[in-house]
Coordinates of C-alpha atoms in Angstrom, one line a residue:
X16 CA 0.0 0.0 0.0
X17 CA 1.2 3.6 -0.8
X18 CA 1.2 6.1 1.7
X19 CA 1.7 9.7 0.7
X20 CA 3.7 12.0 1.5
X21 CA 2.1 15.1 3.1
X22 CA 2.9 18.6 4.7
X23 CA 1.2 20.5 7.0
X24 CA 1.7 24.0 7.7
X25 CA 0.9 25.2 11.4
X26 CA -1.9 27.9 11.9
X27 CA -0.3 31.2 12.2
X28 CA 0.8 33.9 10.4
X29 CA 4.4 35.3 10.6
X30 CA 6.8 37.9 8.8
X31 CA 10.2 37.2 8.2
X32 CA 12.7 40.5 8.1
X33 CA 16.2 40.3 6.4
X34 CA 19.0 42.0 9.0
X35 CA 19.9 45.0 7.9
X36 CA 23.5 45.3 7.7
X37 CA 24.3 41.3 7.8
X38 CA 27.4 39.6 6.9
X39 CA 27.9 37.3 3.9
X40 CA 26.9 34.2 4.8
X41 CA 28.4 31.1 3.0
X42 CA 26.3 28.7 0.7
X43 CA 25.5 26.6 3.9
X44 CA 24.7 29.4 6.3
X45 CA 21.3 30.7 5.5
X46 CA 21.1 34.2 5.9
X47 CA 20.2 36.1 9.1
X48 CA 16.3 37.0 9.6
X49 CA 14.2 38.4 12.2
X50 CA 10.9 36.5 12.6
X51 CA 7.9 38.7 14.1
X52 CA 4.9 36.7 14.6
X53 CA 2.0 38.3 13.6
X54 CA -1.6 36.8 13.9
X55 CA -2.7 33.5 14.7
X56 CA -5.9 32.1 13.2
X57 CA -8.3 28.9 13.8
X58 CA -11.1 27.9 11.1
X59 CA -14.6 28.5 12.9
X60 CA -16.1 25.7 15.2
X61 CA -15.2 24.5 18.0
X62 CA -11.9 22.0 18.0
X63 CA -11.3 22.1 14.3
X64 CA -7.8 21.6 13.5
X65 CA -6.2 24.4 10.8
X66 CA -3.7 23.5 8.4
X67 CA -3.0 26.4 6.0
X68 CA -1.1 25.6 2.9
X69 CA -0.1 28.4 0.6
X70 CA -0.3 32.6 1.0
X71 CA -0.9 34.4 -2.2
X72 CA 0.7 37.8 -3.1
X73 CA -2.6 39.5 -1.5
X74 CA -2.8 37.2 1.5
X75 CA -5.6 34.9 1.0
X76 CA -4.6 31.6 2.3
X77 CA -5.5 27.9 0.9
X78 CA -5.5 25.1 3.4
X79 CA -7.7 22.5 5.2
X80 CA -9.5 22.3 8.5
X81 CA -10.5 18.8 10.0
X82 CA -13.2 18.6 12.5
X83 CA -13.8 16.6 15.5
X84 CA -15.3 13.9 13.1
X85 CA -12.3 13.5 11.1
X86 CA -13.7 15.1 8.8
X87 CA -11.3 17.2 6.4
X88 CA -12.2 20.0 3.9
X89 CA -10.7 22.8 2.1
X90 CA -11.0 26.6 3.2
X91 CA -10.0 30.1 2.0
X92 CA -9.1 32.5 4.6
X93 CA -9.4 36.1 2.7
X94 CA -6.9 38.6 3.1
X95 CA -9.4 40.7 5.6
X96 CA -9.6 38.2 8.2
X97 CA -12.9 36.3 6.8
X98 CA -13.4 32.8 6.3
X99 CA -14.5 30.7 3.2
X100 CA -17.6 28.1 3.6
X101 CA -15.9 24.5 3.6
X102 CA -14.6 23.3 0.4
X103 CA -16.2 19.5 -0.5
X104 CA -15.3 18.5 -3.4
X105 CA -18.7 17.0 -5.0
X106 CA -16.7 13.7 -5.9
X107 CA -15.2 13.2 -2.1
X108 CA -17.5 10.7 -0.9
X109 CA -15.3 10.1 2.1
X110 CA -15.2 13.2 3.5
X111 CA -11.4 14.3 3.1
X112 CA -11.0 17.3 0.8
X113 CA -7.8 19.7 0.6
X114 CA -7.2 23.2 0.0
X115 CA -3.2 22.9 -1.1
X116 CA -2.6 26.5 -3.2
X117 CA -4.5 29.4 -4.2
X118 CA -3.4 32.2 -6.9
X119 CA -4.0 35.9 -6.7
X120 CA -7.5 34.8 -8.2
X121 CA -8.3 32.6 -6.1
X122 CA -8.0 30.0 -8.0
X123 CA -7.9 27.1 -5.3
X124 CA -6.3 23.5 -6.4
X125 CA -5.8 20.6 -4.2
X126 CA -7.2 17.1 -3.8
X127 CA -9.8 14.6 -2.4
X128 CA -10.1 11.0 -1.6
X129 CA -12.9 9.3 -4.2
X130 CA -15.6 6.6 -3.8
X131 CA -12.5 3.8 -4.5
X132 CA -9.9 5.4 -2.0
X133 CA -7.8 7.1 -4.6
X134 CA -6.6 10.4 -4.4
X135 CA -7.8 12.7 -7.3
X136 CA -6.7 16.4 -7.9
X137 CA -9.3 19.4 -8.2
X138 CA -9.6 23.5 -9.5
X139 CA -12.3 25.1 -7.5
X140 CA -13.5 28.7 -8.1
X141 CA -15.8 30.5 -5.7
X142 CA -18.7 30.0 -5.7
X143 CA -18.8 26.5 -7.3
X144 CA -17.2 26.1 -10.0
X145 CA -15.0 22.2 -9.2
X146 CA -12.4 21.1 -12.3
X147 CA -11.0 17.6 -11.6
X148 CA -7.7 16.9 -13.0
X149 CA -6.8 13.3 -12.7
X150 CA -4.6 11.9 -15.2
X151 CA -3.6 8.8 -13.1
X152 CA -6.2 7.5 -11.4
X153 CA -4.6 5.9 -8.5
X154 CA -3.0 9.0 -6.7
X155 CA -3.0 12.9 -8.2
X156 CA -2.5 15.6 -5.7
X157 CA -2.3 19.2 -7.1
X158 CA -0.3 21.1 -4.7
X159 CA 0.8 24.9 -6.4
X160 CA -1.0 26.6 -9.3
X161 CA 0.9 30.3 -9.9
X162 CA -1.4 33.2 -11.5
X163 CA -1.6 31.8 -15.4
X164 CA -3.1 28.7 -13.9
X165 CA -0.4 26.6 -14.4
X166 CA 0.3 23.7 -12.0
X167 CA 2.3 21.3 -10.0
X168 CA 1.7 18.2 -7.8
X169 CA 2.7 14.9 -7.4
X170 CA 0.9 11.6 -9.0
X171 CA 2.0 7.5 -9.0
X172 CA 1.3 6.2 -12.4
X173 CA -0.4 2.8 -12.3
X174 CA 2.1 0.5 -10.9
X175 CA 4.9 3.0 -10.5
X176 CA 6.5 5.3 -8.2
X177 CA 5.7 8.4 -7.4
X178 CA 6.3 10.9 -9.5
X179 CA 6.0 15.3 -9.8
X180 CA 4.2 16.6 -12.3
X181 CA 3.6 20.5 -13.8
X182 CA 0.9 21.4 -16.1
X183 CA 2.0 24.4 -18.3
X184 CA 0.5 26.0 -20.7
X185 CA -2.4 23.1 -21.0
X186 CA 0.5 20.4 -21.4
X187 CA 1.5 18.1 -18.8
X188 CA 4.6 16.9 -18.2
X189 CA 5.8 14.3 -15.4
X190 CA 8.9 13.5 -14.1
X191 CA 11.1 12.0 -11.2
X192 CA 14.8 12.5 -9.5
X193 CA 16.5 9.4 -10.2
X194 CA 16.7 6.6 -7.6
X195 CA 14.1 8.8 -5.7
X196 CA 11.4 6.6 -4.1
X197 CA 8.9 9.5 -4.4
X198 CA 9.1 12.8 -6.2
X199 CA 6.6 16.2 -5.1
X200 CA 6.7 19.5 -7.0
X201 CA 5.1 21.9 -4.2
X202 CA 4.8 24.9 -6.4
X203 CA 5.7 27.1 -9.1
X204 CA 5.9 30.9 -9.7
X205 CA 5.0 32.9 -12.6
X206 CA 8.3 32.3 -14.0
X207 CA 7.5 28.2 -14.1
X208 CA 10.6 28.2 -11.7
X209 CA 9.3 24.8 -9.6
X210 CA 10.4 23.9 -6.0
X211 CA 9.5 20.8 -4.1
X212 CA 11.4 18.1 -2.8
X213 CA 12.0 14.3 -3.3
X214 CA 13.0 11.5 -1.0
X215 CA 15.8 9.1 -2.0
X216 CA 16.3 5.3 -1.3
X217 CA 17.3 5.7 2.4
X218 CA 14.2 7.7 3.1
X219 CA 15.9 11.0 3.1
X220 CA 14.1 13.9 2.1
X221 CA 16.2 16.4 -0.1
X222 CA 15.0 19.8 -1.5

């Protein structure tokens, strides 16, 4: 059985501040920051967990919220403090749906657990407007989408290993790090410069 591989961001807000005046740092020394928190935030109800994903340039945030049921869903949290109703994808019959990315139109993309157990990837545009995207039916989790509407994610072709993917300019294009067990592009920006991260044959994650 596959298990995948997932991140979860932790539910606050922060703002991180270059030095002014810091030294060089050398390729293995990140450089110095200064890390004011800022707000901290909880999807409404009471003893709902929140997992934001992705910030866009005007500070709406994608992520998911699971309630006391286990239930998971998607939400937007809007730059002025406001909360999205749950996203449910129509298709999740089990009720686990994520919110993973969101562009400065709030395009929202993500995924969601179907009738057979598969994950399967989704677009969703308030108010309900849902686009699947599932080009490999066992496992397809869209996890970026930058301000064109192109993509990324991850996916595990039938029988394979898992695999990135990015969807550019309406062509889709997969690919893996080699003698990686499992490959995720996180994100792209508007640019189609990717990030993401892939875990090798020990188990070790690498950026």
């Amino acid at each position: 059985m596959k298990v995948p591989i997932r991140l979860f961001g932790c539910a606050l807000g922060f703002a991180a501040l270059a030095v002014a005046g810091a030294l060089a740092q050398s390729p293995e020394s990140p450089a110095a920051f200064s890390i004011q928190f800022v707000s901290q935030f909880d999807y409404p109800g009471t003893g709902n967990q929140t997992r934001p994903q992705k910030i866009n340039s005007t500070g709406d945030i994608a992520g998911v919220f699971v309630d006391t049921s286990a239930a998971s869903f998607g939400f937007v949290r809007f730059s002025n403090g406001n909360f999205s109703p749950p996203i449910a994808d129509p298709n999740a019959t089990s009720n686990f749906t994520e919110g993973r990315g969101i562009n400065d139109s709030r395009l929202v993309c993500g995924d969601y657990l179907d009738s057979a157990g598969a994950f399967e990837g989704f677009f969703f545009q308030a108010p309900h407007t849902f686009t699947n995207y599932d080009p490999d039916p066992t496992f397809t989790i869209v996890l970026g989408v930058n301000n064109v509407g192109d993509f990324s994610g991850s996916n595990i072709p039938t029988g394979g290993i898992q695999e990135a993917f990015l969807g550019i300019g309406g062509t889709g294009t997969e690919f893996a790090r080699t003698n990686a067990t499992a490959t995720l592009a996180y994100q792209l920006n508007a640019t189609n410069q990717g990030c993401g991260y892939y875990i090798d044959a020990s188990g070790v994650t690498h950026g």
